[in-house]
Amino acid sequence: MIYFDNSATTKPYEEVLDSFVKVSSDFYGNPSSLHGFGAKADQLLQHARKQTAEIMGVHPSEIYFTSGGTEGNNLAIKGAVIQHASRGRHIITSQIEHPSVIEACEELEKQGFSVDYLPVKSDGSIDIEDVKKAVRNDTILVSIMHVNNEVGSIQPIEEIGQWLSKNSQALFHVDYVQGCGKIPLSLQDGFIDLCTISGHKIHGLKGTGVLYINSGVKITPLFSGGKQESKMRSGTENTAGMVAFAKALRMTEEKRKTSISHLWDLRNYLYNEILQIKGTVMNTPQNGAAPHIINFSIPGIKGEVLVHALEQEDIYVSTTSACSSRQKKTSRTLTSMGIPMEQADGSIRVSLSYGNTISEAERFANELKKIAEQLSKVIRRSK
Amino acid sequence: MNYERILIRYGEISTKGRNRYKFVDTLKSNIKSALNEYPEIKIESTRDRMFLLLNGAPAEDVCIKLEKIFGIQSFSPTVRTGLDIEEIKDAALSLLKKLFSEGQTFKVSARRSDKTFPYDTNEINHEVGGHLLRNIEGLKVDVKKPDINLIVEVRKEGVFLSSEVIKGNGGMPVGSSGKAMLMLSGGIDSPVAGYLTMKRGVEIEAVHFHSPPFTSERAKQKVLDLSQKLAAFSGRVKVHIVPFTDIQQAIHQQVPENYTMTSTRRMMLRLSDDIRERGNGLAIVTGESLGQVASQTLESMLAINDVTNTPILRPLISMDKLEIIDIAKQIDTHEISNLPYEDCCTIFTPSSPKTKPKKEKVQFYESFVDFEPLIAEALEKTETIIIDASSEIMEKTEISDLF
């Protein structure tokens, strides 16, 4: 099997699963319990927090464990605007955000907040001038993703953050789910107040994640309850998940340091091979994109058809993002980039991980070429 | 270009006479243990400065650790070149390119201790500065308040370029003034007392009284976490965990309630003193500050201190609570100290402890029990844990592989 759908989710590392199982079976105490068995779980939790903070270059008290990217984004966005509604009711985000950001914003619009959805350029990146123009006196939150999940474009986060820190009171939230483990992001240099990470995108487990909240920032929690996670995220802590998260983050960061060039090699090889297929159009820009996502279209062939054709060869890829691929809707990201409807409907996303090999890439390229040829024949005949 | 070494300037040591080499050696070994996660670092010490040869270790992380260590006046990440003006110019350019951002000003400050070098300081300033101005667009000179001050030091052993002087923690290298036992409770005061004592070069071993089931594993963990914060200033700290339950119960059975606190403190001091003696310590350190709580009146200190004539150091004696909290925040122990677990100082606190106890009275109350065998047993069962600055305080074998 060739798994090229790593932006949808990744395979947990063996070691991460081992930790999860061991913590779940040996240290299942409730970290909030007074007794020593609970204390042990609490110790694991605090160690997971410390390790995560160290890797992210922040203080442990700024790390809040969540259930993943969706919760992190919702907590950051809703928590920030509810807390600061008295200061203003204007939010800025982009048209290419993940649904957990866009739909959170749409919900807030119904509650009387106004939201600007910034467009992107043809390379899938936001023009910082658009941010500057959109910021108003009553802007309380700017939420921009780091690496786009569909095309891999990288946003000028640090630039935006630096400009905001000088020119606005607005909080700055970054959805770092796709960039984590691939493209380093300095929370300090980017003046980032809130930052979302998800565990299952870095070979951890589903249902785990982190929201970084800068120590100087106050937001309103969304859950009422037992006041865990410094009151920010009530609910009995997922000790095993958090330990697994900390381990996955460490291992992925180590991989990034030692193997990022391998990922680039895979990406560049695939990029060139795919381009050789007749009629293919790249939706991911050649430069300025992350090393693990390639989005392309073969006009005339529906994305869904290609996915299933590849599946017959035991090769797994996506159309657009996994979250929206079940809805028959044209990708908002691709249309924002100015990509025509037919091309957008035919788009395929190949997303890689450090575990993929060059021989997998070779086999994929060959199969794709064959399939594209066969399918185009069928399509030509039917026309 | 990456920094290849860090130049360290000594603090007070440089004013010392014959013992100087001992001080330098102590500092060197403290630095070594604080940086033990980077075995590639080599340390060279000379009479008036020290060099850390990084050999690839990350300069930034190392600097953060160095900032804490006592006995360092200041330090500078440095690039070294040979005694050759072209080489200096090249190195200066790549260093400045790394630091420079649009609109910044700079100056070159040359120093020449090697007078055989063919250029004098003015000539070096001129040569290097000119080279930089020619090669970096937008760079401007400002000799009064430059954003970047590029220091070029010409010495016999080579030329050293650095651009920042980072302030060290001052004080004396820990260990150069002997050793003392710190009575560490888990509260806010005692870690601060330990810190201030270390600053004067005293090596600290912590003594903690653990009374299960009255105090929990979490309280013990808290003390270990605090000790690790202290270890950051010296390299490592030894912690003695003394089982105290039996003694505490004996006190409560025998001594009238308003005197239990006094008696408890006396027993703790006796135990600490025994541990001090075994470990060749020269003093005992406490976090007492006059007037804070009942045990911290002069009358109370007199009654408690009666059990030993070992020097008791009380660096916080004249401080206000807020001053103590400020230091606790600065050394990063405040948050840990604030965790709400019962410890040896909060449990068994009588509702109205005697603020002016008489030592004759407490001696009389204690005379009905033979505390000696209890003390001997507690000492025998004392657990000693060594904590170094980078080590995790966990049962390593059991759970370290989880992370």
mmCIF file of C-alpha atoms in Angstrom, chain A residues 22 29 144 199 249 273 351:
data_model
loop_
_atom_site.group_PDB
_atom_site.id
_atom_site.type_symbol
_atom_site.label_atom_id
_atom_site.label_comp_id
_atom_site.label_asym_id
_atom_site.label_seq_id
_atom_site.Cartn_x
_atom_site.Cartn_y
_atom_site.Cartn_z
ATOM 1 C CA LYS A 22 1.308 1.728 28.543
ATOM 2 C CA GLY A 29 -5.452 7.327 37.457
ATOM 3 C CA ILE A 144 -4.638 33.085 9.568
ATOM 4 C CA GLY A 199 -1.698 15.381 17.215
ATOM 5 C CA LEU A 249 5.942 15.970 18.522
ATOM 6 C CA GLU A 273 6.890 13.535 -12.771
ATOM 7 C CA SER A 351 0.382 14.551 0.802
#
